[in-house]
């Protein structure tokens, strides 16, 4: 269920689009079908890669919605957020080219007729501002992640360097110990076994006895 308002918009900015009337509180039911002209000639929509409508509401907040392109016109929605405040609003139609070009017409006037059956005041958040806030929040989180990742990488690199140095030092110590021991043998044994050895065995210059019990 929807109602579509058809208007013309002159991209040469010599004529303002017609005035549009809508009702406060309507939800996903009102659309604007815009035929674009330039200097009296139909504008070639094949050049358009993306389009959007920016509604500046009576409370100065803004909503932004994408248009749906047809062969000769583009249909834009008047969202529930766009119509939740009564009064005089404006609609700016923007066309984007594939290489970043932007062209627009003089904003159309929207008369949003109040819904006087509402008992409670309507809160009017700005979709555009909410989108900007979300983008800023995501950017801040990304920067924080990059900083933490960089710090962790630096710490890991430092730890790896320290471990490598300790490994080199250990290898050197083992080599030095091996050279010092030469053919000396470490012979762990209990006191009773040591006592039972003969003098020749006890005086073996290549044996080092380690007593393992009292």
PDB file of N, CA and C in Angstrom, residues 58-151:
ATOM      1  N   UNK A  58      11.385  19.850   9.861  1.00  0.00           N
ATOM      2  CA  UNK A  58      11.090  21.119  10.542  1.00  0.00           C
ATOM      3  C   UNK A  58      11.916  21.356  11.798  1.00  0.00           C
ATOM      4  N   UNK A  59      12.411  20.280  12.426  1.00  0.00           N
ATOM      5  CA  UNK A  59      13.229  20.458  13.633  1.00  0.00           C
ATOM      6  C   UNK A  59      14.715  20.521  13.296  1.00  0.00           C
ATOM      7  N   UNK A  60      15.036  20.684  11.994  1.00  0.00           N
ATOM      8  CA  UNK A  60      16.409  20.859  11.491  1.00  0.00           C
ATOM      9  C   UNK A  60      17.232  19.576  11.476  1.00  0.00           C
ATOM     10  N   UNK A  61      16.660  18.433  11.863  1.00  0.00           N
ATOM     11  CA  UNK A  61      17.369  17.174  11.689  1.00  0.00           C
ATOM     12  C   UNK A  61      17.197  16.701  10.251  1.00  0.00           C
ATOM     13  N   UNK A  62      17.996  15.710   9.851  1.00  0.00           N
ATOM     14  CA  UNK A  62      17.989  15.283   8.452  1.00  0.00           C
ATOM     15  C   UNK A  62      17.880  13.772   8.336  1.00  0.00           C
ATOM     16  N   UNK A  63      17.159  13.316   7.312  1.00  0.00           N
ATOM     17  CA  UNK A  63      17.137  11.901   6.952  1.00  0.00           C
ATOM     18  C   UNK A  63      17.721  11.754   5.552  1.00  0.00           C
ATOM     19  N   UNK A  64      18.386  10.629   5.312  1.00  0.00           N
ATOM     20  CA  UNK A  64      18.996  10.354   4.007  1.00  0.00           C
ATOM     21  C   UNK A  64      18.556   8.971   3.551  1.00  0.00           C
ATOM     22  N   UNK A  65      17.997   8.884   2.334  1.00  0.00           N
ATOM     23  CA  UNK A  65      17.525   7.608   1.792  1.00  0.00           C
ATOM     24  C   UNK A  65      17.940   7.490   0.332  1.00  0.00           C
ATOM     25  N   UNK A  66      18.215   6.260  -0.103  1.00  0.00           N
ATOM     26  CA  UNK A  66      18.585   6.008  -1.494  1.00  0.00           C
ATOM     27  C   UNK A  66      17.354   5.982  -2.389  1.00  0.00           C
ATOM     28  N   UNK A  67      17.549   6.370  -3.655  1.00  0.00           N
ATOM     29  CA  UNK A  67      16.492   6.293  -4.642  1.00  0.00           C
ATOM     30  C   UNK A  67      16.610   5.032  -5.480  1.00  0.00           C
ATOM     31  N   UNK A  68      15.516   4.683  -6.151  1.00  0.00           N
ATOM     32  CA  UNK A  68      15.492   3.532  -7.052  1.00  0.00           C
ATOM     33  C   UNK A  68      15.321   4.056  -8.468  1.00  0.00           C
ATOM     34  N   UNK A  69      16.324   3.822  -9.312  1.00  0.00           N
ATOM     35  CA  UNK A  69      16.329   4.398 -10.656  1.00  0.00           C
ATOM     36  C   UNK A  69      15.537   3.545 -11.630  1.00  0.00           C
ATOM     37  N   UNK A  70      14.699   4.229 -12.432  1.00  0.00           N
ATOM     38  CA  UNK A  70      14.016   3.600 -13.547  1.00  0.00           C
ATOM     39  C   UNK A  70      14.621   4.103 -14.844  1.00  0.00           C
ATOM     40  N   UNK A  71      13.950   3.850 -15.945  1.00  0.00           N
ATOM     41  CA  UNK A  71      14.485   4.288 -17.240  1.00  0.00           C
ATOM     42  C   UNK A  71      14.350   5.794 -17.448  1.00  0.00           C
ATOM     43  N   UNK A  72      13.274   6.400 -16.895  1.00  0.00           N
ATOM     44  CA  UNK A  72      13.029   7.823 -17.120  1.00  0.00           C
ATOM     45  C   UNK A  72      12.845   8.633 -15.838  1.00  0.00           C
ATOM     46  N   UNK A  73      12.838   7.971 -14.699  1.00  0.00           N
ATOM     47  CA  UNK A  73      12.622   8.677 -13.431  1.00  0.00           C
ATOM     48  C   UNK A  73      13.259   7.900 -12.290  1.00  0.00           C
ATOM     49  N   UNK A  74      13.314   8.538 -11.126  1.00  0.00           N
ATOM     50  CA  UNK A  74      13.857   7.905  -9.922  1.00  0.00           C
ATOM     51  C   UNK A  74      12.820   8.042  -8.811  1.00  0.00           C
ATOM     52  N   UNK A  75      12.582   6.964  -8.101  1.00  0.00           N
ATOM     53  CA  UNK A  75      11.595   6.969  -7.009  1.00  0.00           C
ATOM     54  C   UNK A  75      12.333   7.033  -5.669  1.00  0.00           C
ATOM     55  N   UNK A  76      11.915   8.026  -4.854  1.00  0.00           N
ATOM     56  CA  UNK A  76      12.515   8.224  -3.532  1.00  0.00           C
ATOM     57  C   UNK A  76      11.455   7.998  -2.453  1.00  0.00           C
ATOM     58  N   UNK A  77      11.825   7.394  -1.308  1.00  0.00           N
ATOM     59  CA  UNK A  77      10.851   7.182  -0.233  1.00  0.00           C
ATOM     60  C   UNK A  77      10.795   8.376   0.724  1.00  0.00           C
ATOM     61  N   UNK A  78       9.628   8.613   1.253  1.00  0.00           N
ATOM     62  CA  UNK A  78       9.489   9.510   2.410  1.00  0.00           C
ATOM     63  C   UNK A  78       9.313   8.585   3.610  1.00  0.00           C
ATOM     64  N   UNK A  79      10.396   8.357   4.339  1.00  0.00           N
ATOM     65  CA  UNK A  79      10.386   7.373   5.417  1.00  0.00           C
ATOM     66  C   UNK A  79       9.603   7.880   6.631  1.00  0.00           C
ATOM     67  N   UNK A  80       9.342   6.956   7.548  1.00  0.00           N
ATOM     68  CA  UNK A  80       8.653   7.320   8.782  1.00  0.00           C
ATOM     69  C   UNK A  80       9.430   8.382   9.543  1.00  0.00           C
ATOM     70  N   UNK A  81      10.757   8.283   9.540  1.00  0.00           N
ATOM     71  CA  UNK A  81      11.578   9.290  10.202  1.00  0.00           C
ATOM     72  C   UNK A  81      11.472  10.634   9.499  1.00  0.00           C
ATOM     73  N   UNK A  82      11.326  10.607   8.179  1.00  0.00           N
ATOM     74  CA  UNK A  82      11.222  11.868   7.437  1.00  0.00           C
ATOM     75  C   UNK A  82       9.928  12.602   7.755  1.00  0.00           C
ATOM     76  N   UNK A  83       8.895  11.854   8.150  1.00  0.00           N
ATOM     77  CA  UNK A  83       7.568  12.447   8.347  1.00  0.00           C
ATOM     78  C   UNK A  83       7.124  12.458   9.804  1.00  0.00           C
ATOM     79  N   UNK A  84       8.056  12.346  10.743  1.00  0.00           N
ATOM     80  CA  UNK A  84       7.605  12.263  12.142  1.00  0.00           C
ATOM     81  C   UNK A  84       7.499  13.617  12.837  1.00  0.00           C
ATOM     82  N   UNK A  85       7.755  14.708  12.104  1.00  0.00           N
ATOM     83  CA  UNK A  85       7.586  16.047  12.670  1.00  0.00           C
ATOM     84  C   UNK A  85       6.782  16.885  11.672  1.00  0.00           C
ATOM     85  N   UNK A  86       5.742  17.528  12.130  1.00  0.00           N
ATOM     86  CA  UNK A  86       4.904  18.328  11.232  1.00  0.00           C
ATOM     87  C   UNK A  86       5.528  19.704  10.995  1.00  0.00           C
ATOM     88  N   UNK A  87       5.170  20.316   9.858  1.00  0.00           N
ATOM     89  CA  UNK A  87       5.671  21.648   9.535  1.00  0.00           C
ATOM     90  C   UNK A  87       6.290  21.686   8.150  1.00  0.00           C
ATOM     91  N   UNK A  88       7.076  22.725   7.897  1.00  0.00           N
ATOM     92  CA  UNK A  88       7.704  22.909   6.586  1.00  0.00           C
ATOM     93  C   UNK A  88       9.055  22.204   6.541  1.00  0.00           C
ATOM     94  N   UNK A  89       9.212  21.316   5.564  1.00  0.00           N
ATOM     95  CA  UNK A  89      10.466  20.595   5.364  1.00  0.00           C
ATOM     96  C   UNK A  89      10.937  20.822   3.924  1.00  0.00           C
ATOM     97  N   UNK A  90      12.122  20.350   3.622  1.00  0.00           N
ATOM     98  CA  UNK A  90      12.639  20.464   2.255  1.00  0.00           C
ATOM     99  C   UNK A  90      13.282  19.148   1.857  1.00  0.00           C
ATOM    100  N   UNK A  91      13.257  18.866   0.541  1.00  0.00           N
ATOM    101  CA  UNK A  91      13.821  17.634   0.019  1.00  0.00           C
ATOM    102  C   UNK A  91      14.845  17.967  -1.054  1.00  0.00           C
ATOM    103  N   UNK A  92      16.072  17.505  -0.841  1.00  0.00           N
ATOM    104  CA  UNK A  92      17.147  17.728  -1.806  1.00  0.00           C
ATOM    105  C   UNK A  92      17.408  16.413  -2.526  1.00  0.00           C
ATOM    106  N   UNK A  93      17.346  16.445  -3.867  1.00  0.00           N
ATOM    107  CA  UNK A  93      17.578  15.246  -4.669  1.00  0.00           C
ATOM    108  C   UNK A  93      18.994  15.306  -5.243  1.00  0.00           C
ATOM    109  N   UNK A  94      19.831  14.323  -4.899  1.00  0.00           N
ATOM    110  CA  UNK A  94      21.226  14.305  -5.344  1.00  0.00           C
ATOM    111  C   UNK A  94      21.469  13.117  -6.259  1.00  0.00           C
ATOM    112  N   UNK A  95      22.149  13.375  -7.380  1.00  0.00           N
ATOM    113  CA  UNK A  95      22.512  12.332  -8.329  1.00  0.00           C
ATOM    114  C   UNK A  95      24.035  12.213  -8.361  1.00  0.00           C
ATOM    115  N   UNK A  96      24.543  10.982  -8.271  1.00  0.00           N
ATOM    116  CA  UNK A  96      25.981  10.737  -8.237  1.00  0.00           C
ATOM    117  C   UNK A  96      26.413   9.995  -9.501  1.00  0.00           C
ATOM    118  N   UNK A  97      27.482  10.476 -10.119  1.00  0.00           N
ATOM    119  CA  UNK A  97      28.051   9.796 -11.263  1.00  0.00           C
ATOM    120  C   UNK A  97      29.039   8.733 -10.841  1.00  0.00           C
ATOM    121  N   UNK A  98      29.462   7.915 -11.783  1.00  0.00           N
ATOM    122  CA  UNK A  98      30.373   6.827 -11.464  1.00  0.00           C
ATOM    123  C   UNK A  98      31.764   7.278 -11.098  1.00  0.00           C
ATOM    124  N   UNK A  99      32.125   8.527 -11.419  1.00  0.00           N
ATOM    125  CA  UNK A  99      33.472   9.031 -11.129  1.00  0.00           C
ATOM    126  C   UNK A  99      33.473  10.052 -10.000  1.00  0.00           C
ATOM    127  N   UNK A 100      32.402  10.059  -9.220  1.00  0.00           N
ATOM    128  CA  UNK A 100      32.348  10.956  -8.070  1.00  0.00           C
ATOM    129  C   UNK A 100      31.639  12.270  -8.334  1.00  0.00           C
ATOM    130  N   UNK A 101      31.073  12.471  -9.533  1.00  0.00           N
ATOM    131  CA  UNK A 101      30.353  13.721  -9.808  1.00  0.00           C
ATOM    132  C   UNK A 101      29.042  13.750  -9.007  1.00  0.00           C
ATOM    133  N   UNK A 102      28.633  14.958  -8.638  1.00  0.00           N
ATOM    134  CA  UNK A 102      27.376  15.143  -7.916  1.00  0.00           C
ATOM    135  C   UNK A 102      26.629  16.305  -8.551  1.00  0.00           C
ATOM    136  N   UNK A 103      25.329  16.111  -8.817  1.00  0.00           N
ATOM    137  CA  UNK A 103      24.497  17.190  -9.337  1.00  0.00           C
ATOM    138  C   UNK A 103      23.145  17.119  -8.638  1.00  0.00           C
ATOM    139  N   UNK A 104      22.550  18.277  -8.378  1.00  0.00           N
ATOM    140  CA  UNK A 104      21.274  18.294  -7.664  1.00  0.00           C
ATOM    141  C   UNK A 104      20.447  19.482  -8.131  1.00  0.00           C
ATOM    142  N   UNK A 105      19.166  19.431  -7.799  1.00  0.00           N
ATOM    143  CA  UNK A 105      18.245  20.515  -8.164  1.00  0.00           C
ATOM    144  C   UNK A 105      18.000  21.409  -6.958  1.00  0.00           C
ATOM    145  N   UNK A 106      17.223  22.479  -7.174  1.00  0.00           N
ATOM    146  CA  UNK A 106      16.789  23.294  -6.042  1.00  0.00           C
ATOM    147  C   UNK A 106      15.902  22.430  -5.149  1.00  0.00           C
ATOM    148  N   UNK A 107      16.084  22.448  -3.830  1.00  0.00           N
ATOM    149  CA  UNK A 107      15.276  21.590  -2.955  1.00  0.00           C
ATOM    150  C   UNK A 107      13.781  21.834  -3.113  1.00  0.00           C
ATOM    151  N   UNK A 108      13.033  20.745  -3.085  1.00  0.00           N
ATOM    152  CA  UNK A 108      11.571  20.843  -3.117  1.00  0.00           C
ATOM    153  C   UNK A 108      11.057  21.154  -1.716  1.00  0.00           C
ATOM    154  N   UNK A 109       9.914  21.804  -1.647  1.00  0.00           N
ATOM    155  CA  UNK A 109       9.270  22.101  -0.363  1.00  0.00           C
ATOM    156  C   UNK A 109       8.297  20.983  -0.011  1.00  0.00           C
ATOM    157  N   UNK A 110       8.360  20.548   1.237  1.00  0.00           N
ATOM    158  CA  UNK A 110       7.438  19.511   1.719  1.00  0.00           C
ATOM    159  C   UNK A 110       6.604  20.089   2.856  1.00  0.00           C
ATOM    160  N   UNK A 111       5.310  20.016   2.712  1.00  0.00           N
ATOM    161  CA  UNK A 111       4.399  20.423   3.782  1.00  0.00           C
ATOM    162  C   UNK A 111       3.951  19.160   4.504  1.00  0.00           C
ATOM    163  N   UNK A 112       4.433  18.980   5.745  1.00  0.00           N
ATOM    164  CA  UNK A 112       4.063  17.809   6.534  1.00  0.00           C
ATOM    165  C   UNK A 112       2.913  18.203   7.457  1.00  0.00           C
ATOM    166  N   UNK A 113       1.741  17.697   7.136  1.00  0.00           N
ATOM    167  CA  UNK A 113       0.520  18.045   7.878  1.00  0.00           C
ATOM    168  C   UNK A 113       0.495  17.258   9.180  1.00  0.00           C
ATOM    169  N   UNK A 114       0.234  17.954  10.286  1.00  0.00           N
ATOM    170  CA  UNK A 114       0.306  17.340  11.600  1.00  0.00           C
ATOM    171  C   UNK A 114      -0.731  16.267  11.835  1.00  0.00           C
ATOM    172  N   UNK A 115      -0.336  15.249  12.603  1.00  0.00           N
ATOM    173  CA  UNK A 115      -1.245  14.196  13.029  1.00  0.00           C
ATOM    174  C   UNK A 115      -1.751  14.570  14.415  1.00  0.00           C
ATOM    175  N   UNK A 116      -2.904  15.166  14.463  1.00  0.00           N
ATOM    176  CA  UNK A 116      -3.393  15.724  15.738  1.00  0.00           C
ATOM    177  C   UNK A 116      -4.038  14.680  16.633  1.00  0.00           C
ATOM    178  N   UNK A 117      -3.986  13.413  16.211  1.00  0.00           N
ATOM    179  CA  UNK A 117      -4.482  12.350  17.070  1.00  0.00           C
ATOM    180  C   UNK A 117      -3.406  11.827  18.014  1.00  0.00           C
ATOM    181  N   UNK A 118      -2.184  12.323  17.817  1.00  0.00           N
ATOM    182  CA  UNK A 118      -1.089  11.885  18.677  1.00  0.00           C
ATOM    183  C   UNK A 118      -1.175  12.586  20.029  1.00  0.00           C
ATOM    184  N   UNK A 119      -1.144  11.791  21.116  1.00  0.00           N
ATOM    185  CA  UNK A 119      -1.189  12.359  22.463  1.00  0.00           C
ATOM    186  C   UNK A 119       0.205  12.684  22.978  1.00  0.00           C
ATOM    187  N   UNK A 120       1.204  11.936  22.523  1.00  0.00           N
ATOM    188  CA  UNK A 120       2.558  12.104  23.013  1.00  0.00           C
ATOM    189  C   UNK A 120       3.394  12.864  21.991  1.00  0.00           C
ATOM    190  N   UNK A 121       4.308  13.717  22.461  1.00  0.00           N
ATOM    191  CA  UNK A 121       5.199  14.396  21.521  1.00  0.00           C
ATOM    192  C   UNK A 121       6.088  13.386  20.804  1.00  0.00           C
ATOM    193  N   UNK A 122       6.423  13.654  19.563  1.00  0.00           N
ATOM    194  CA  UNK A 122       7.213  12.736  18.750  1.00  0.00           C
ATOM    195  C   UNK A 122       8.691  13.071  18.880  1.00  0.00           C
ATOM    196  N   UNK A 123       9.482  12.073  19.212  1.00  0.00           N
ATOM    197  CA  UNK A 123      10.922  12.259  19.268  1.00  0.00           C
ATOM    198  C   UNK A 123      11.471  12.175  17.845  1.00  0.00           C
ATOM    199  N   UNK A 124      12.339  13.092  17.492  1.00  0.00           N
ATOM    200  CA  UNK A 124      12.811  13.161  16.114  1.00  0.00           C
ATOM    201  C   UNK A 124      14.318  13.011  16.021  1.00  0.00           C
ATOM    202  N   UNK A 125      14.797  11.781  16.020  1.00  0.00           N
ATOM    203  CA  UNK A 125      16.244  11.603  15.837  1.00  0.00           C
ATOM    204  C   UNK A 125      16.642  11.884  14.397  1.00  0.00           C
ATOM    205  N   UNK A 126      17.880  12.217  14.206  1.00  0.00           N
ATOM    206  CA  UNK A 126      18.379  12.479  12.862  1.00  0.00           C
ATOM    207  C   UNK A 126      19.084  11.228  12.348  1.00  0.00           C
ATOM    208  N   UNK A 127      18.535  10.620  11.276  1.00  0.00           N
ATOM    209  CA  UNK A 127      19.151   9.427  10.705  1.00  0.00           C
ATOM    210  C   UNK A 127      20.549   9.748  10.204  1.00  0.00           C
ATOM    211  N   UNK A 128      20.696  10.910   9.594  1.00  0.00           N
ATOM    212  CA  UNK A 128      21.999  11.301   9.044  1.00  0.00           C
ATOM    213  C   UNK A 128      23.026  11.457  10.160  1.00  0.00           C
ATOM    214  N   UNK A 129      22.627  12.137  11.252  1.00  0.00           N
ATOM    215  CA  UNK A 129      23.546  12.336  12.370  1.00  0.00           C
ATOM    216  C   UNK A 129      23.868  11.015  13.048  1.00  0.00           C
ATOM    217  N   UNK A 130      22.863  10.122  13.152  1.00  0.00           N
ATOM    218  CA  UNK A 130      23.104   8.811  13.750  1.00  0.00           C
ATOM    219  C   UNK A 130      24.114   8.019  12.930  1.00  0.00           C
ATOM    220  N   UNK A 131      23.999   8.136  11.593  1.00  0.00           N
ATOM    221  CA  UNK A 131      24.947   7.445  10.718  1.00  0.00           C
ATOM    222  C   UNK A 131      26.358   7.988  10.920  1.00  0.00           C
ATOM    223  N   UNK A 132      26.493   9.321  11.009  1.00  0.00           N
ATOM    224  CA  UNK A 132      27.808   9.924  11.227  1.00  0.00           C
ATOM    225  C   UNK A 132      28.399   9.480  12.566  1.00  0.00           C
ATOM    226  N   UNK A 133      27.542   9.459  13.614  1.00  0.00           N
ATOM    227  CA  UNK A 133      28.014   9.039  14.938  1.00  0.00           C
ATOM    228  C   UNK A 133      28.503   7.588  14.905  1.00  0.00           C
ATOM    229  N   UNK A 134      27.776   6.731  14.182  1.00  0.00           N
ATOM    230  CA  UNK A 134      28.161   5.323  14.102  1.00  0.00           C
ATOM    231  C   UNK A 134      29.490   5.173  13.367  1.00  0.00           C
ATOM    232  N   UNK A 135      29.663   5.953  12.285  1.00  0.00           N
ATOM    233  CA  UNK A 135      30.911   5.901  11.530  1.00  0.00           C
ATOM    234  C   UNK A 135      32.077   6.355  12.399  1.00  0.00           C
ATOM    235  N   UNK A 136      31.866   7.463  13.152  1.00  0.00           N
ATOM    236  CA  UNK A 136      32.929   7.954  14.040  1.00  0.00           C
ATOM    237  C   UNK A 136      33.282   6.897  15.097  1.00  0.00           C
ATOM    238  N   UNK A 137      32.258   6.224  15.645  1.00  0.00           N
ATOM    239  CA  UNK A 137      32.499   5.205  16.662  1.00  0.00           C
ATOM    240  C   UNK A 137      33.302   4.039  16.091  1.00  0.00           C
ATOM    241  N   UNK A 138      32.940   3.598  14.882  1.00  0.00           N
ATOM    242  CA  UNK A 138      33.664   2.504  14.247  1.00  0.00           C
ATOM    243  C   UNK A 138      35.108   2.900  13.941  1.00  0.00           C
ATOM    244  N   UNK A 139      35.289   4.160  13.498  1.00  0.00           N
ATOM    245  CA  UNK A 139      36.639   4.643  13.197  1.00  0.00           C
ATOM    246  C   UNK A 139      37.493   4.669  14.459  1.00  0.00           C
ATOM    247  N   UNK A 140      36.886   5.102  15.584  1.00  0.00           N
ATOM    248  CA  UNK A 140      37.622   5.147  16.850  1.00  0.00           C
ATOM    249  C   UNK A 140      38.006   3.736  17.305  1.00  0.00           C
ATOM    250  N   UNK A 141      37.072   2.777  17.147  1.00  0.00           N
ATOM    251  CA  UNK A 141      37.375   1.395  17.525  1.00  0.00           C
ATOM    252  C   UNK A 141      38.487   0.821  16.653  1.00  0.00           C
ATOM    253  N   UNK A 142      38.452   1.143  15.357  1.00  0.00           N
ATOM    254  CA  UNK A 142      39.485   0.647  14.448  1.00  0.00           C
ATOM    255  C   UNK A 142      40.854   1.212  14.825  1.00  0.00           C
ATOM    256  N   UNK A 143      40.904   2.516  15.128  1.00  0.00           N
ATOM    257  CA  UNK A 143      42.174   3.133  15.530  1.00  0.00           C
ATOM    258  C   UNK A 143      42.704   2.515  16.814  1.00  0.00           C
ATOM    259  N   UNK A 144      41.785   2.248  17.763  1.00  0.00           N
ATOM    260  CA  UNK A 144      42.188   1.629  19.020  1.00  0.00           C
ATOM    261  C   UNK A 144      42.747   0.227  18.774  1.00  0.00           C
ATOM    262  N   UNK A 145      42.097  -0.521  17.880  1.00  0.00           N
ATOM    263  CA  UNK A 145      42.565  -1.866  17.555  1.00  0.00           C
ATOM    264  C   UNK A 145      43.948  -1.818  16.912  1.00  0.00           C
ATOM    265  N   UNK A 146      44.144  -0.850  15.986  1.00  0.00           N
ATOM    266  CA  UNK A 146      45.444  -0.714  15.333  1.00  0.00           C
ATOM    267  C   UNK A 146      46.538  -0.400  16.347  1.00  0.00           C
ATOM    268  N   UNK A 147      46.228   0.493  17.303  1.00  0.00           N
ATOM    269  CA  UNK A 147      47.214   0.868  18.321  1.00  0.00           C
ATOM    270  C   UNK A 147      47.568  -0.325  19.199  1.00  0.00           C
ATOM    271  N   UNK A 148      46.536  -1.062  19.660  1.00  0.00           N
ATOM    272  CA  UNK A 148      46.794  -2.222  20.507  1.00  0.00           C
ATOM    273  C   UNK A 148      47.593  -3.285  19.757  1.00  0.00           C
ATOM    274  N   UNK A 149      47.231  -3.513  18.490  1.00  0.00           N
ATOM    275  CA  UNK A 149      47.936  -4.516  17.695  1.00  0.00           C
ATOM    276  C   UNK A 149      49.405  -4.127  17.513  1.00  0.00           C
ATOM    277  N   UNK A 150      49.642  -2.840  17.252  1.00  0.00           N
ATOM    278  CA  UNK A 150      51.013  -2.367  17.070  1.00  0.00           C
ATOM    279  C   UNK A 150      51.825  -2.543  18.352  1.00  0.00           C
ATOM    280  N   UNK A 151      51.207  -2.182  19.510  1.00  0.00           N
ATOM    281  CA  UNK A 151      51.906  -2.322  20.792  1.00  0.00           C
ATOM    282  C   UNK A 151      52.212  -3.789  21.087  1.00  0.00           C
TER     283      UNK A 151
END
